[in-house]
Amino acid sequence: MGLTGQTGAGKSTVAKQLKARGCVIIDCDAVTHDPSLYAGTCLTELQNAFGRAIIKEDGTLDRRRLANLAFASEEGKAKLNAITHPVILARLKKEIAAYKDAKVIVLDAPTLFEAGADRLCRRVVSVLADETVRLGRICRRDGLTEQEALTRMHAQQSDDFYIDRSDYTLDNTVAVSADDMDNMLAVLGCAHPGESD
């Protein structure tokens, strides 16, 4: 199952609820934050595209600086995606293969569609929330200024983009209840992972 949605919508909160129900969660943010993913050729390509300023003194990627540069324009975002998405997809395939006996595997992936990772999923769920609520969450979570947060938010797709491409959408402006989760799993045909078929 692919789990996606806009930044600050609360995908990780929904993922925790799915994990409590016995689903295996692959946190794509954790995968993409692994410095080893951007070593070698990938790091060289990022530097060529965005400049030496994205490299920290210790030789590793300065993710915040890269994000500010990449998300400033459609061209920058497209460059970033072209360089990083193939590397990320290859890693995700390995992660999924490691859980081949799991009943439900959830890819918690902010850029599920953009990276083409939806092709790895049988079902896709998008988590949406009010823009003002999302802005507050992002600033608190990532320690960003309001302008930095808005830049990231506006670099993402609209609600309709997610709704049109998903098998199910959850509104997490306030919270997602246990009943909401049970209803979603039932609609998607996912038996409770702890139950027998």
mmCIF file of C-alpha atoms in Angstrom, residues 37-184:
data_model
loop_
_atom_site.group_PDB
_atom_site.id
_atom_site.type_symbol
_atom_site.label_atom_id
_atom_site.label_comp_id
_atom_site.label_asym_id
_atom_site.label_seq_id
_atom_site.Cartn_x
_atom_site.Cartn_y
_atom_site.Cartn_z
ATOM 1 C CA LEU A 37 22.023 6.984 -0.708
ATOM 2 C CA TYR A 38 23.589 10.207 -2.002
ATOM 3 C CA ALA A 39 27.195 9.090 -2.058
ATOM 4 C CA GLY A 40 29.270 8.608 -5.177
ATOM 5 C CA THR A 41 27.675 9.306 -8.542
ATOM 6 C CA CYS A 42 24.428 10.689 -7.118
ATOM 7 C CA LEU A 43 26.240 13.280 -4.983
ATOM 8 C CA THR A 44 28.422 14.302 -7.935
ATOM 9 C CA GLU A 45 25.330 14.763 -10.137
ATOM 10 C CA LEU A 46 23.606 16.857 -7.445
ATOM 11 C CA GLN A 47 26.689 19.043 -7.075
ATOM 12 C CA ASN A 48 26.913 19.509 -10.848
ATOM 13 C CA ALA A 49 23.249 20.517 -10.971
ATOM 14 C CA PHE A 50 23.034 22.732 -7.867
ATOM 15 C CA GLY A 51 26.601 23.830 -7.100
ATOM 16 C CA ARG A 52 29.272 23.232 -4.453
ATOM 17 C CA ALA A 53 27.198 25.068 -1.819
ATOM 18 C CA ILE A 54 25.046 21.950 -1.267
ATOM 19 C CA ILE A 55 28.054 20.039 0.105
ATOM 20 C CA LYS A 56 28.872 20.400 3.813
ATOM 21 C CA GLU A 57 32.451 20.778 5.042
ATOM 22 C CA ASP A 58 32.511 17.076 5.939
ATOM 23 C CA GLY A 59 31.700 16.192 2.315
ATOM 24 C CA THR A 60 28.092 15.132 2.927
ATOM 25 C CA LEU A 61 24.939 16.583 1.404
ATOM 26 C CA ASP A 62 23.398 19.681 2.990
ATOM 27 C CA ARG A 63 19.775 18.587 2.538
ATOM 28 C CA ARG A 64 18.244 21.848 3.726
ATOM 29 C CA ARG A 65 20.299 23.967 1.333
ATOM 30 C CA LEU A 66 19.581 21.552 -1.512
ATOM 31 C CA ALA A 67 15.836 21.688 -0.764
ATOM 32 C CA ASN A 68 15.815 25.487 -0.732
ATOM 33 C CA LEU A 69 17.565 25.585 -4.111
ATOM 34 C CA ALA A 70 15.633 22.741 -5.731
ATOM 35 C CA PHE A 71 12.159 23.785 -4.600
ATOM 36 C CA ALA A 72 12.654 27.404 -5.718
ATOM 37 C CA SER A 73 11.633 26.531 -9.296
ATOM 38 C CA GLU A 74 9.934 23.843 -11.356
ATOM 39 C CA GLU A 75 13.211 23.352 -13.238
ATOM 40 C CA GLY A 76 15.099 22.819 -9.980
ATOM 41 C CA LYS A 77 12.552 20.342 -8.708
ATOM 42 C CA ALA A 78 12.645 18.430 -11.995
ATOM 43 C CA LYS A 79 16.468 18.241 -11.841
ATOM 44 C CA LEU A 80 16.372 16.980 -8.256
ATOM 45 C CA ASN A 81 13.794 14.326 -9.084
ATOM 46 C CA ALA A 82 15.629 13.131 -12.194
ATOM 47 C CA ILE A 83 18.811 12.589 -10.172
ATOM 48 C CA THR A 84 17.411 11.139 -6.949
ATOM 49 C CA HIS A 85 14.283 9.176 -7.874
ATOM 50 C CA PRO A 86 15.995 6.262 -9.678
ATOM 51 C CA VAL A 87 18.341 5.821 -6.691
ATOM 52 C CA ILE A 88 15.440 5.955 -4.227
ATOM 53 C CA LEU A 89 13.321 3.475 -6.235
ATOM 54 C CA ALA A 90 16.146 0.948 -6.357
ATOM 55 C CA ARG A 91 16.527 1.151 -2.562
ATOM 56 C CA LEU A 92 12.758 0.812 -2.009
ATOM 57 C CA LYS A 93 12.619 -2.350 -4.120
ATOM 58 C CA LYS A 94 15.288 -3.881 -1.868
ATOM 59 C CA GLU A 95 13.375 -2.813 1.263
ATOM 60 C CA ILE A 96 10.118 -4.365 -0.023
ATOM 61 C CA ALA A 97 11.876 -7.604 -0.979
ATOM 62 C CA ALA A 98 13.159 -7.933 2.599
ATOM 63 C CA TYR A 99 9.517 -8.209 3.832
ATOM 64 C CA LYS A 100 8.215 -10.684 1.250
ATOM 65 C CA ASP A 101 6.264 -12.666 3.894
ATOM 66 C CA ALA A 102 4.423 -9.625 5.325
ATOM 67 C CA LYS A 103 0.657 -9.436 4.799
ATOM 68 C CA VAL A 104 0.503 -5.648 4.345
ATOM 69 C CA ILE A 105 3.531 -3.485 3.521
ATOM 70 C CA VAL A 106 3.017 0.280 3.600
ATOM 71 C CA LEU A 107 5.294 2.662 1.695
ATOM 72 C CA ASP A 108 5.085 5.941 3.632
ATOM 73 C CA ALA A 109 6.228 8.104 0.712
ATOM 74 C CA PRO A 110 5.749 11.877 0.295
ATOM 75 C CA THR A 111 6.678 11.727 -3.402
ATOM 76 C CA LEU A 112 5.090 8.359 -4.191
ATOM 77 C CA PHE A 113 3.667 9.446 -7.569
ATOM 78 C CA GLU A 114 6.494 11.765 -8.575
ATOM 79 C CA ALA A 115 9.092 9.041 -7.955
ATOM 80 C CA GLY A 116 7.017 6.424 -9.781
ATOM 81 C CA ALA A 117 6.851 4.347 -6.580
ATOM 82 C CA ASP A 118 3.071 4.004 -6.964
ATOM 83 C CA ARG A 119 3.919 1.338 -9.573
ATOM 84 C CA LEU A 120 5.204 -0.789 -6.667
ATOM 85 C CA CYS A 121 1.816 -0.585 -4.881
ATOM 86 C CA ARG A 122 -1.499 -2.423 -5.246
ATOM 87 C CA ARG A 123 -3.407 0.290 -3.357
ATOM 88 C CA VAL A 124 -2.686 3.991 -2.753
ATOM 89 C CA VAL A 125 -3.967 6.114 0.149
ATOM 90 C CA SER A 126 -3.471 9.896 0.276
ATOM 91 C CA VAL A 127 -3.604 11.907 3.506
ATOM 92 C CA LEU A 128 -4.816 15.498 3.119
ATOM 93 C CA ALA A 129 -5.248 18.392 5.554
ATOM 94 C CA ASP A 130 -6.127 22.085 5.591
ATOM 95 C CA GLU A 131 -3.259 24.303 4.341
ATOM 96 C CA THR A 132 -3.109 26.452 7.489
ATOM 97 C CA VAL A 133 -2.871 23.369 9.693
ATOM 98 C CA ARG A 134 -0.167 21.904 7.479
ATOM 99 C CA LEU A 135 1.858 25.139 7.618
ATOM 100 C CA GLY A 136 1.903 25.104 11.423
ATOM 101 C CA ARG A 137 2.879 21.433 11.540
ATOM 102 C CA ILE A 138 5.766 21.885 9.091
ATOM 103 C CA CYS A 139 7.214 24.901 10.919
ATOM 104 C CA ARG A 140 7.103 23.040 14.259
ATOM 105 C CA ARG A 141 8.342 19.721 12.880
ATOM 106 C CA ASP A 142 11.225 20.941 10.700
ATOM 107 C CA GLY A 143 12.168 24.202 12.428
ATOM 108 C CA LEU A 144 11.525 26.121 9.205
ATOM 109 C CA THR A 145 10.498 29.716 8.775
ATOM 110 C CA GLU A 146 6.973 30.291 7.485
ATOM 111 C CA GLN A 147 8.374 31.283 4.073
ATOM 112 C CA GLU A 148 10.539 28.142 3.816
ATOM 113 C CA ALA A 149 7.536 26.016 4.720
ATOM 114 C CA LEU A 150 5.307 27.779 2.177
ATOM 115 C CA THR A 151 7.947 27.279 -0.531
ATOM 116 C CA ARG A 152 7.917 23.541 0.139
ATOM 117 C CA MET A 153 4.120 23.414 0.279
ATOM 118 C CA HIS A 154 3.692 25.293 -2.988
ATOM 119 C CA ALA A 155 6.199 22.995 -4.696
ATOM 120 C CA GLN A 156 3.782 20.110 -4.111
ATOM 121 C CA GLN A 157 0.681 18.982 -5.916
ATOM 122 C CA SER A 158 -2.918 20.070 -5.240
ATOM 123 C CA ASP A 159 -5.524 18.095 -3.294
ATOM 124 C CA ASP A 160 -7.123 17.068 -6.603
ATOM 125 C CA PHE A 161 -3.846 15.587 -7.839
ATOM 126 C CA TYR A 162 -3.825 13.173 -4.884
ATOM 127 C CA ILE A 163 -7.571 12.487 -4.906
ATOM 128 C CA ASP A 164 -7.550 11.610 -8.627
ATOM 129 C CA ARG A 165 -4.660 9.135 -8.258
ATOM 130 C CA SER A 166 -5.614 7.429 -4.993
ATOM 131 C CA ASP A 167 -7.820 4.493 -4.100
ATOM 132 C CA TYR A 168 -8.706 6.234 -0.828
ATOM 133 C CA THR A 169 -8.195 9.646 0.820
ATOM 134 C CA LEU A 170 -8.073 10.476 4.528
ATOM 135 C CA ASP A 171 -8.705 13.983 5.911
ATOM 136 C CA ASN A 172 -6.257 14.589 8.770
ATOM 137 C CA THR A 173 -6.985 18.273 9.406
ATOM 138 C CA VAL A 174 -8.056 17.391 12.959
ATOM 139 C CA ALA A 175 -7.272 13.689 13.402
ATOM 140 C CA VAL A 176 -7.821 10.257 11.880
ATOM 141 C CA SER A 177 -9.896 8.065 14.190
ATOM 142 C CA ALA A 178 -9.717 4.305 14.710
ATOM 143 C CA ASP A 179 -13.049 4.039 12.879
ATOM 144 C CA ASP A 180 -11.595 5.980 9.926
ATOM 145 C CA MET A 181 -8.686 3.535 9.781
ATOM 146 C CA ASP A 182 -10.914 0.453 10.028
ATOM 147 C CA ASN A 183 -13.195 1.801 7.302
ATOM 148 C CA MET A 184 -10.245 2.532 5.021
#
